[in-house]
XYZ file of C-alpha atoms in Angstrom:
710
model
C 15.647 -20.717 -43.498
C 14.242 -20.538 -39.977
C 14.175 -17.078 -38.270
C 16.524 -16.632 -35.459
C 14.430 -16.580 -32.219
C 14.366 -13.357 -30.343
C 16.507 -13.339 -27.068
C 14.396 -13.722 -23.959
C 13.058 -10.402 -22.660
C 11.858 -11.661 -19.252
C 14.903 -11.703 -16.825
C 16.764 -9.026 -18.818
C 17.394 -5.625 -17.237
C 15.809 -2.869 -19.354
C 15.099 0.760 -18.692
C 11.515 1.937 -18.749
C 9.951 2.270 -22.165
C 8.408 5.594 -21.097
C 11.581 6.979 -19.323
C 12.344 9.644 -21.925
C 8.703 10.924 -21.721
C 8.968 11.335 -18.064
C 12.434 12.864 -17.762
C 11.612 15.368 -20.521
C 8.325 16.402 -18.946
C 6.281 15.265 -21.946
C 4.287 12.491 -20.270
C 0.886 13.768 -19.648
C -0.516 13.216 -16.131
C -4.169 13.671 -15.311
C -3.946 17.363 -14.745
C -1.954 17.958 -17.856
C -4.294 16.448 -20.435
C -6.009 19.297 -22.464
C -9.772 19.251 -22.435
C -11.741 21.926 -24.435
C -14.142 24.297 -22.574
C -13.037 22.959 -19.172
C -14.074 24.644 -15.863
C -12.593 24.069 -12.477
C -13.904 22.762 -9.105
C -12.629 23.483 -5.615
C -13.644 21.415 -2.599
C -14.701 22.796 0.772
C -14.143 20.248 3.584
C -15.557 19.880 7.173
C -13.577 21.394 10.003
C -15.305 19.186 12.583
C -15.164 15.368 13.008
C -18.728 14.760 13.860
C -21.959 16.780 13.601
C -24.115 18.370 10.902
C -24.020 21.302 8.564
C -26.376 23.784 10.046
C -26.036 26.428 7.300
C -24.080 27.012 4.166
C -24.233 30.473 2.653
C -22.864 30.663 -0.875
C -24.290 34.028 -1.760
C -21.016 35.981 -1.642
C -19.205 33.262 -3.684
C -21.918 33.202 -6.338
C -21.503 36.906 -6.885
C -17.790 36.585 -7.640
C -16.534 36.803 -11.145
C -16.302 33.438 -12.940
C -18.334 31.460 -10.543
C -20.782 28.999 -12.156
C -22.267 27.558 -8.966
C -21.839 25.830 -5.670
C -22.938 22.206 -4.968
C -23.774 20.965 -1.473
C -26.094 18.481 0.096
C -29.145 20.614 -0.784
C -28.775 20.749 -4.574
C -26.276 18.056 -5.510
C -27.400 15.271 -7.740
C -28.591 12.092 -5.863
C -26.338 9.123 -6.034
C -27.198 5.399 -5.597
C -27.464 4.839 -1.778
C -27.088 1.009 -2.093
C -23.472 1.193 -3.432
C -21.002 -1.097 -1.754
C -17.362 -2.319 -1.967
C -15.656 -5.678 -1.540
C -16.925 -5.867 2.048
C -20.427 -4.452 1.898
C -22.144 -1.037 2.014
C -19.822 1.957 1.401
C -20.982 5.341 2.607
C -17.677 6.963 2.089
C -18.372 7.574 -1.723
C -21.872 9.137 -1.097
C -20.558 12.762 -1.063
C -22.796 15.761 -0.658
C -25.860 13.513 -0.011
C -26.726 14.616 3.532
C -25.898 17.297 6.080
C -24.253 14.789 8.405
C -20.488 15.042 9.080
C -18.724 11.686 9.834
C -15.038 12.889 9.801
C -12.893 16.015 9.560
C -12.024 16.667 5.958
C -15.318 15.327 4.614
C -16.275 17.402 1.416
C -19.276 19.617 2.247
C -19.504 21.623 -0.873
C -17.766 22.042 -4.364
C -17.417 25.452 -5.925
C -17.251 25.590 -9.780
C -15.689 28.461 -11.672
C -14.060 29.329 -14.973
C -10.493 29.291 -13.544
C -8.824 27.509 -10.646
C -8.038 30.918 -9.087
C -11.630 31.931 -9.322
C -12.876 28.629 -7.919
C -10.369 28.914 -4.910
C -11.377 32.564 -4.220
C -15.126 31.688 -4.331
C -14.580 28.757 -2.071
C -12.913 31.098 0.460
C -16.193 33.154 0.400
C -18.528 30.261 1.341
C -19.623 30.421 4.981
C -20.334 27.075 6.657
C -21.603 26.689 10.231
C -21.987 23.387 12.044
C -23.894 21.739 14.843
C -20.932 19.999 16.544
C -21.171 16.627 18.234
C -18.622 14.920 20.431
C -16.075 13.038 18.435
C -13.864 9.999 19.087
C -10.632 9.604 17.147
C -8.481 7.682 19.749
C -7.667 4.073 19.004
C -8.193 2.020 22.242
C -8.370 -1.847 21.902
C -10.818 -2.013 24.770
C -13.070 0.524 23.177
C -16.829 -0.246 23.951
C -17.614 -0.258 20.265
C -14.654 -2.573 19.311
C -15.680 -5.769 17.440
C -14.108 -8.684 15.628
C -12.787 -7.641 12.228
C -14.392 -8.980 9.081
C -13.153 -12.437 8.096
C -13.653 -11.802 4.328
C -9.918 -12.507 3.798
C -10.117 -15.805 5.750
C -10.730 -17.101 9.312
C -8.619 -16.239 12.305
C -6.065 -18.869 13.338
C -6.741 -21.109 16.443
C -4.731 -24.175 16.340
C -3.407 -26.136 19.366
C -3.777 -25.092 23.024
C -2.152 -21.615 23.295
C -2.642 -21.337 27.028
C -1.215 -24.758 27.726
C 1.716 -24.187 25.446
C 2.522 -20.828 27.024
C 2.299 -22.387 30.580
C 4.798 -24.965 29.476
C 7.216 -22.532 27.840
C 10.570 -21.842 29.412
C 10.479 -18.212 28.200
C 7.393 -15.992 27.343
C 7.481 -12.675 25.730
C 4.299 -10.530 25.999
C 4.575 -6.947 24.733
C 2.460 -4.327 23.154
C 3.420 -2.472 19.785
C 1.847 0.542 18.282
C 1.915 2.100 14.797
C 0.464 5.476 13.870
C -1.867 6.631 11.120
C 0.104 7.150 7.989
C -0.523 8.918 4.677
C 0.305 7.633 1.229
C 2.213 10.766 0.028
C 2.239 10.103 -3.648
C 4.123 12.810 -5.504
C 1.195 13.548 -7.919
C -1.963 14.880 -6.142
C -5.238 13.401 -7.068
C -6.762 15.120 -10.189
C -9.527 14.305 -12.557
C -11.348 15.922 -15.466
C -14.863 14.672 -15.983
C -17.505 15.301 -18.608
C -20.830 13.780 -19.897
C -21.576 13.165 -23.503
C -24.580 11.311 -24.849
C -25.422 10.071 -21.411
C -21.838 8.642 -21.055
C -19.375 9.667 -18.491
C -15.882 10.435 -19.717
C -12.952 11.039 -17.356
C -9.200 11.465 -17.232
C -8.078 10.549 -13.744
C -5.076 9.719 -11.536
C -5.945 6.171 -10.140
C -4.500 2.696 -9.765
C -7.223 0.986 -11.778
C -9.328 2.602 -14.518
C -11.757 -0.296 -14.904
C -12.592 -0.551 -11.148
C -13.026 3.153 -10.928
C -15.435 3.099 -13.923
C -17.381 0.350 -12.156
C -17.786 2.469 -9.080
C -18.934 5.535 -11.074
C -21.372 3.383 -13.007
C -22.931 2.093 -9.675
C -23.001 5.532 -8.203
C -25.091 6.814 -11.202
C -27.030 3.565 -11.650
C -25.928 3.258 -15.253
C -24.250 0.416 -17.237
C -20.513 0.122 -16.895
C -20.203 0.591 -20.679
C -21.541 4.019 -20.218
C -18.353 5.133 -18.307
C -15.023 5.566 -19.866
C -12.014 6.352 -17.618
C -8.461 6.962 -18.830
C -5.413 7.016 -16.518
C -2.296 6.702 -18.619
C 0.497 8.104 -16.406
C 0.189 8.044 -12.738
C 2.638 9.743 -10.382
C 2.678 7.215 -7.457
C -0.295 5.785 -5.534
C 0.811 3.230 -2.833
C -2.868 2.267 -2.425
C -4.056 5.841 -1.973
C -5.485 5.974 -5.509
C -6.963 2.528 -5.558
C -10.514 3.813 -4.871
C -12.735 6.208 -6.801
C -11.520 9.419 -5.303
C -13.406 12.571 -4.328
C -12.221 14.282 -7.402
C -13.965 11.800 -9.637
C -17.273 11.621 -7.683
C -17.558 15.445 -7.237
C -16.368 15.980 -10.737
C -19.029 13.731 -12.341
C -21.718 15.530 -10.254
C -20.654 18.979 -11.231
C -20.109 18.033 -14.938
C -23.682 16.706 -15.042
C -25.002 19.892 -13.199
C -23.241 22.550 -15.285
C -23.008 20.769 -18.734
C -19.236 21.276 -19.204
C -16.066 19.390 -18.471
C -14.937 19.902 -14.820
C -11.357 19.567 -13.566
C -10.692 19.012 -9.862
C -7.001 18.885 -8.698
C -6.974 18.688 -4.860
C -4.370 20.422 -2.927
C -1.712 18.575 -0.831
C -3.612 19.434 2.404
C -6.826 18.155 0.906
C -5.133 14.974 -0.152
C -4.224 14.344 3.501
C -7.756 15.226 4.667
C -9.851 13.667 2.087
C -8.134 10.453 0.828
C -7.770 7.335 2.893
C -4.672 6.529 4.950
C -3.187 3.488 6.678
C -4.933 3.080 10.033
C -3.270 3.160 13.434
C -2.728 -0.189 15.061
C -2.283 -1.405 18.646
C -0.906 -4.951 18.810
C -0.270 -7.432 21.604
C 2.198 -10.219 20.975
C 2.613 -13.245 23.161
C 5.283 -15.755 22.185
C 6.365 -18.803 24.208
C 9.477 -20.945 23.633
C 11.539 -23.715 25.014
C 15.002 -23.013 26.380
C 16.476 -24.028 23.029
C 14.383 -21.449 21.153
C 11.791 -23.785 19.711
C 8.424 -21.938 19.594
C 5.550 -23.376 21.453
C 2.873 -20.745 21.072
C 2.192 -17.434 19.095
C -0.731 -15.340 20.168
C -1.183 -12.219 18.059
C -3.992 -9.727 19.042
C -4.333 -6.689 16.931
C -6.664 -3.697 16.864
C -6.998 -1.040 14.163
C -9.193 1.993 13.568
C -11.857 2.141 10.914
C -15.008 4.306 10.078
C -18.637 3.203 10.551
C -19.114 4.330 6.940
C -17.281 1.405 5.298
C -15.776 -1.985 6.265
C -12.055 -2.566 5.952
C -9.550 -5.184 7.009
C -5.944 -4.224 8.091
C -4.729 -7.864 8.394
C -1.895 -7.343 10.881
C -2.121 -10.963 12.092
C -1.564 -12.770 8.760
C 2.186 -13.255 9.098
C 1.733 -14.988 12.485
C 0.007 -17.720 10.453
C 2.757 -17.953 7.872
C 6.300 -17.281 9.052
C 7.145 -19.562 11.993
C 6.266 -23.115 13.130
C 4.638 -23.409 16.584
C 2.526 -25.997 18.331
C -0.206 -23.482 19.005
C -1.132 -20.258 16.978
C -3.973 -17.991 17.685
C -4.770 -14.652 16.110
C -7.411 -12.067 16.931
C -8.111 -8.980 14.793
C -10.210 -6.276 16.211
C -11.873 -3.247 14.408
C -12.522 -0.112 16.356
C -14.975 2.302 14.681
C -13.979 5.950 15.104
C -14.878 9.306 13.731
C -12.263 9.090 10.895
C -12.189 8.783 7.191
C -12.481 5.177 6.155
C -8.924 3.792 5.950
C -7.552 2.009 2.877
C -4.633 -0.207 1.905
C -1.275 1.378 1.982
C 1.774 -0.271 0.655
C 2.166 -3.601 2.469
C -1.340 -3.464 4.065
C -1.540 -5.436 7.296
C 1.974 -6.961 6.727
C 3.779 -3.746 7.386
C 2.492 -2.829 10.714
C 2.090 -6.487 11.580
C 5.682 -7.455 10.785
C 6.792 -4.593 12.985
C 5.109 -6.227 16.023
C 5.910 -9.828 15.214
C 9.528 -9.233 14.302
C 10.142 -7.045 17.217
C 8.744 -9.697 19.536
C 10.880 -12.267 17.934
C 13.890 -10.251 18.622
C 12.802 -9.769 22.243
C 12.506 -13.486 22.530
C 15.971 -13.973 21.165
C 17.355 -11.428 23.666
C 15.738 -13.293 26.604
C 16.962 -16.625 25.304
C 20.540 -15.244 24.769
C 20.214 -16.591 21.178
C 21.192 -14.968 17.901
C 18.087 -13.440 16.252
C 18.999 -14.955 12.987
C 19.410 -18.432 14.545
C 16.081 -18.123 16.325
C 14.314 -17.545 13.077
C 16.201 -20.374 11.318
C 15.252 -22.846 14.095
C 11.460 -22.176 13.570
C 11.019 -22.463 9.812
C 8.018 -24.518 8.942
C 7.788 -27.192 6.175
C 4.091 -26.489 5.433
C 1.848 -23.544 6.291
C 1.720 -23.657 10.112
C -1.998 -23.123 10.579
C -3.628 -24.918 7.629
C -0.858 -27.561 6.848
C -1.072 -26.649 3.244
C 2.246 -26.942 1.449
C 3.926 -23.713 0.088
C 4.107 -23.368 -3.691
C 7.713 -22.065 -3.172
C 9.450 -20.863 0.019
C 12.930 -19.487 -0.141
C 13.017 -17.497 3.127
C 15.970 -19.536 4.442
C 17.921 -18.574 1.196
C 17.143 -14.988 1.829
C 18.354 -15.154 5.421
C 21.590 -16.966 4.584
C 22.582 -14.885 1.651
C 21.552 -11.646 3.373
C 23.584 -12.611 6.467
C 26.627 -13.398 4.318
C 26.550 -10.115 2.471
C 25.817 -8.152 5.545
C 28.603 -9.813 7.516
C 26.038 -10.736 10.262
C 28.469 -13.177 11.842
C 30.773 -10.378 12.956
C 27.945 -8.829 15.028
C 28.484 -8.662 18.727
C 25.363 -10.041 20.491
C 25.454 -7.460 23.421
C 23.733 -4.051 22.936
C 25.698 -0.884 23.453
C 28.891 -2.844 22.514
C 29.972 -0.813 19.465
C 30.697 2.891 19.507
C 32.163 5.520 17.181
C 32.908 8.593 19.188
C 29.648 9.681 20.750
C 27.571 7.426 18.403
C 26.225 4.012 19.278
C 26.169 1.569 16.404
C 23.719 -1.363 16.047
C 22.482 -3.921 13.565
C 19.146 -5.696 13.305
C 17.203 -7.903 11.005
C 13.674 -9.018 10.338
C 11.876 -11.430 8.063
C 8.491 -11.008 6.439
C 6.128 -12.450 3.891
C 3.356 -11.169 1.726
C 0.502 -13.083 0.038
C 0.772 -13.488 -3.728
C -1.690 -14.605 -6.365
C -3.602 -13.601 -9.430
C -6.994 -12.012 -10.125
C -9.151 -12.095 -13.213
C -8.184 -9.864 -16.131
C -8.777 -9.550 -19.807
C -6.238 -8.832 -22.608
C -6.286 -8.543 -26.338
C -3.401 -8.963 -28.875
C -3.592 -7.928 -32.443
C -1.183 -9.154 -35.003
C -0.781 -6.167 -37.350
C 0.087 -6.439 -41.001
C 3.416 -4.736 -40.465
C 4.661 -7.595 -38.212
C 4.065 -5.678 -34.950
C 1.617 -6.625 -32.220
C -0.728 -4.375 -30.362
C -1.155 -5.560 -26.865
C -4.274 -4.061 -25.065
C -4.717 -4.650 -21.370
C -6.500 -2.437 -18.637
C -3.326 -2.354 -16.548
C -2.193 0.688 -14.583
C 1.362 1.910 -14.457
C 1.740 3.988 -11.302
C 5.397 4.331 -11.724
C 6.220 0.661 -11.084
C 7.370 -0.021 -14.648
C 4.276 -2.102 -15.722
C 4.585 -0.933 -19.327
C 8.102 -2.255 -19.511
C 7.271 -5.535 -17.657
C 4.280 -6.276 -19.871
C 6.160 -5.472 -23.006
C 8.772 -8.115 -22.121
C 6.122 -10.712 -21.141
C 4.227 -10.173 -24.310
C 7.418 -10.356 -26.404
C 8.534 -13.660 -24.945
C 5.044 -15.152 -25.081
C 4.897 -14.247 -28.886
C 8.431 -15.215 -29.533
C 9.381 -11.653 -30.878
C 11.595 -8.779 -29.973
C 10.301 -6.099 -27.588
C 10.636 -3.588 -30.478
C 7.631 -5.263 -32.163
C 5.311 -4.749 -29.181
C 3.011 -1.760 -28.867
C 1.295 -1.623 -25.450
C -2.028 0.039 -24.618
C -3.063 0.319 -21.021
C -4.730 2.772 -18.493
C -8.121 2.772 -20.210
C -11.321 1.256 -18.864
C -12.509 0.571 -22.330
C -9.700 -2.048 -22.808
C -11.731 -4.413 -20.654
C -11.906 -5.802 -17.130
C -8.527 -5.877 -15.306
C -7.386 -5.878 -11.778
C -5.913 -2.647 -10.511
C -2.270 -1.892 -9.422
C -2.433 -3.200 -5.895
C -2.025 -6.172 -3.540
C 1.115 -7.200 -5.397
C -1.291 -8.762 -7.911
C -1.312 -6.259 -10.693
C 1.583 -7.487 -12.834
C 0.931 -11.158 -12.262
C -2.723 -10.793 -13.151
C -2.089 -8.761 -16.321
C 0.756 -10.983 -17.349
C -1.345 -14.124 -16.970
C -3.895 -12.596 -19.404
C -1.381 -11.461 -21.824
C 0.322 -14.818 -22.000
C -3.012 -16.622 -22.546
C -3.929 -14.066 -25.272
C -0.554 -14.706 -26.962
C -1.065 -18.474 -26.781
C -4.611 -18.019 -28.352
C -3.299 -15.712 -31.143
C -0.513 -18.093 -32.062
C -3.040 -21.043 -32.283
C -5.488 -19.045 -34.503
C -3.168 -17.147 -36.686
C -3.419 -18.091 -40.241
C -3.271 -15.458 -43.098
C -0.599 -13.034 -42.057
C -1.706 -10.626 -44.577
C -4.507 -9.259 -42.508
C -4.870 -8.279 -38.830
C -6.026 -10.805 -36.342
C -6.983 -10.200 -32.708
C -7.152 -12.710 -29.917
C -8.930 -11.856 -26.705
C -8.998 -13.756 -23.351
C -10.737 -13.301 -20.020
C -8.917 -15.312 -17.287
C -11.828 -15.487 -14.889
C -12.504 -19.158 -15.675
C -8.757 -20.046 -15.879
C -7.927 -19.156 -12.242
C -7.901 -21.675 -9.508
C -9.215 -19.603 -6.531
C -8.619 -22.464 -4.081
C -5.180 -23.861 -5.034
C -3.698 -26.733 -3.012
C -0.586 -24.679 -2.268
C 0.069 -21.521 -0.206
C 1.406 -18.739 -2.350
C 3.597 -16.174 -0.745
C 6.589 -13.984 -1.330
C 9.314 -13.754 1.297
C 12.230 -11.352 2.367
C 14.826 -10.857 4.902
C 15.979 -7.279 5.619
C 19.143 -6.247 7.479
C 19.910 -2.743 8.873
C 22.829 -0.899 10.559
C 21.956 2.290 12.353
C 23.894 5.081 14.301
C 22.316 6.582 17.307
C 23.296 9.756 19.044
C 21.975 9.350 22.606
C 22.610 13.048 23.418
C 20.305 14.285 20.688
C 18.063 11.243 19.943
C 19.093 11.175 16.316
C 18.941 7.844 14.436
C 20.562 7.417 11.089
C 20.322 4.260 9.005
C 23.807 3.636 7.706
C 23.292 0.402 5.835
C 20.198 -1.361 4.526
C 20.218 -4.668 2.770
C 17.161 -6.655 1.422
C 17.006 -10.185 -0.004
C 13.904 -11.237 -1.622
C 12.226 -14.324 -3.015
C 9.457 -13.249 -5.426
C 9.438 -15.976 -8.074
C 11.001 -15.242 -11.480
C 12.035 -11.539 -11.849
C 10.745 -10.022 -15.036
C 13.113 -7.086 -15.105
C 15.933 -7.087 -12.486
C 16.635 -3.374 -12.914
C 13.076 -2.187 -12.309
C 12.421 -4.935 -9.685
C 15.436 -3.701 -7.663
C 14.120 -0.169 -7.974
C 10.677 -1.284 -6.683
C 12.044 -3.133 -3.578
C 14.581 -0.531 -2.788
C 11.865 2.057 -2.945
C 9.803 -0.119 -0.636
C 12.700 -0.350 1.926
C 13.006 3.442 1.783
C 9.175 3.729 2.550
C 9.882 1.330 5.521
C 12.743 3.543 6.690
C 10.359 6.530 6.540
C 7.774 4.527 8.554
C 10.350 3.584 11.161
C 11.838 7.035 11.813
C 9.503 9.738 10.550
C 5.874 9.171 9.536
C 3.141 9.867 11.859
C -0.293 11.625 11.350
C -1.169 13.563 14.461
C -4.782 14.531 15.125
C -5.849 17.572 17.102
C -7.859 16.396 20.045
C -10.066 19.458 19.934
C -11.313 19.015 16.357
C -10.241 15.462 15.391
C -8.604 16.935 12.254
C -5.043 16.392 11.250
C -2.610 18.790 12.824
C 0.187 17.929 10.368
C -1.730 17.433 7.202
C 0.965 18.696 4.779
C 4.547 18.056 3.825
C 5.892 20.745 6.294
C 4.337 18.868 9.272
C 4.127 15.279 8.090
C 7.771 14.094 7.850
C 8.929 11.652 5.219
C 12.467 10.347 4.530
C 14.426 12.768 2.369
C 17.663 12.063 0.388
C 19.828 12.884 3.338
C 18.004 10.159 5.363
C 18.469 7.305 2.876
C 21.740 5.332 2.626
C 22.726 3.337 -0.450
C 20.310 0.503 -0.308
C 21.291 -2.937 -1.519
C 18.631 -5.256 -2.719
C 18.804 -8.562 -4.575
C 16.771 -11.659 -5.394
C 17.425 -15.334 -4.583
C 16.719 -17.832 -7.465
C 12.929 -18.609 -7.306
C 10.134 -19.691 -9.594
C 6.400 -19.696 -8.952
C 4.864 -22.904 -10.299
C 1.356 -21.493 -10.094
C 2.078 -18.890 -12.648
C 2.632 -19.469 -16.465
C 5.657 -17.154 -16.328
C 6.866 -18.224 -12.941
C 6.412 -14.704 -11.447
C 5.037 -13.294 -8.290
C 4.266 -9.623 -7.310
C 6.846 -7.599 -5.485
C 5.208 -4.210 -4.858
C 4.567 -4.667 -1.045
C 7.408 -7.042 0.089
C 10.021 -4.306 0.096
C 8.192 -2.185 2.650
C 6.996 -4.896 4.981
C 9.779 -5.943 7.396
C 12.027 -2.817 7.146
C 10.714 -0.929 10.012
C 11.142 -3.890 12.312
C 14.711 -4.426 11.130
C 15.556 -0.755 11.936
C 13.821 -0.889 15.234
C 15.767 -3.983 16.224
C 19.001 -2.256 15.181
C 18.112 0.624 17.379
C 17.710 -1.780 20.396
C 21.080 -3.258 19.562
C 22.790 0.198 19.485
C 21.098 1.473 22.701
C 19.740 -1.369 24.745
C 16.359 0.455 24.644
C 13.501 -1.338 22.912
C 11.291 0.810 20.702
C 7.778 -0.573 20.593
C 6.018 2.515 19.311
C 6.514 3.996 15.738
C 7.963 6.275 14.652
C 11.269 6.259 16.517
C 11.297 9.834 17.299
C 14.122 11.949 18.814
C 12.157 12.210 22.202
C 11.780 8.456 22.397
C 15.498 7.951 21.902
C 16.958 10.860 23.864
C 18.722 9.592 26.976
C 19.064 11.572 30.219
C 22.472 13.183 30.824
C 23.189 10.728 33.630
C 22.819 7.769 31.251
C 25.443 9.241 28.931
C 28.264 9.139 31.488
C 30.610 6.282 31.009
C 28.800 3.440 29.834
C 28.625 0.703 27.499
C 26.096 -0.755 29.896
C 23.557 -3.361 28.956
C 20.724 -2.211 31.176
C 17.407 -3.043 29.415
C 14.876 -0.280 29.015
C 11.654 0.143 27.092
C 9.764 3.037 25.600
């Protein structure tokens, strides 16, 4: 009798497999894991943005009860000065190596004591003086040090004759858009416990990729990667802010080596703001030319962003100008401006999120000047192949997203004129935006063991940062093996499980799933005697086509309705709808949670988030949750999100990543809705009260259509 095949797990809504652990508080995060004989570290950070440590007096701190010692640039262990990252040399991880100060918040010392309270008290007793040098933290595209950004992600676009096409255009929009520096604001602060045993580093850390963090530590200490073991089982959010080897790990490894005991460093919320990387500010100039019927002739996207001289980084704001719309000529120019700031890092939807705000705002401005519906303008300019390279898309369901979103949102009932809809003193407006985000797969390893009890142990160096990776990979493994999910035991979050891409770039789940599916196929081919365990291991490095003949992207269309009180400047998002094309959806329940969370993050970007730097010191003036505003429950409407039928032919399971696509595009949709409500174009984020507040004279009478900009 043939066994009944297990029902398909992929595509079925299922709650998180670890949900009970989390809601009962029994899931151990990095700071919860007990480690015997542990001591505690407390960071001191620079209060100036540029200069040198003149003197550091730790005598009073060393005399306090429980203090084991103080590490600074004079006595800290030496690290490998040749370390680099994806783009080249990386000075940002070389902590406590010199007296030089490159940014406000740079760690200048670490106090180690028996308890956290003793470490904090001793840190307060350390006296640091500086030789202060002039600093520069203001992003100016015309900055004398500005230079072309790295092209490690691919060349800039330069197709057709942009100048000639603009000259021939019936309508030209040329406007500047700005986004501020933003912090990741994960719920769980960065924490690590590090110890040395038999010349091997062991660590429990909060990060987005245990294997990559272990690689960095190994390079810093000039040891083999196998001599570093990092565990990161449960992570309370990351959004890119935990993708790097954080200061808690670097300083913890130094202190553990120096004092011979496990060292735990849990950094405060203010220290998270000051010492861990953020999304850089951007300044973007969009020029778009079109014929009178709305057909695009030219797109010229020039974007500048801030970075640090310590490390290269790319905030690819111009990528969507190469993907979303057909035009006879497309040119992109990405500029990096070195400033005295902490090196920036990827934040959810890197590049695409600030870039889409500029591009999709400019598209709306073009629709306004053409007296054309914004949805229709976008429909008329859909490409059949990638506009810059001519490469076909592996799948492109953006039109389906727009049509279904417009139907559900009742876009057809929208009055085209701004300030045309009121409810008492409130102005009502609707807006929309489209976006894309690159998809793909990176090398990973996976092992599957067929156990004698009929279960399967799946081991992959994945990281679940709250996205539901455990649940998704359990489903993928079950289907690949042809068994029920109850027979799958998943191991992840451990660098000893093998090489794996981290949770980032919307490539985590696709990369891990690819490895799991291939391991399952190998196991099923090799499985013979079922009376003994059998393990199959694969490394997908040689299986990946890194130059496929098709462009792989995810797409979305986001619709927003806002209310605006012109007398107070208050903007409220009333409705938010997103339609997404992300390939086959592994778990619709968790996928919807992901993209709704992304849209909420985009709402927060649109209306609240802004890191403000004190011009006197260059440090953050609002580096905590009291001053850095993020969307709260009262700010968030009931978000609707859904997926159009899609399948990614380049993936063995048909899936694409969806971590970033929810955030990118949302801020633009809200900004466009604010214009529709008020007639005022918001080109600088966030859309603060003072930017929306109208003079008393403008409030009298009036459903006017006068166009204003801010």
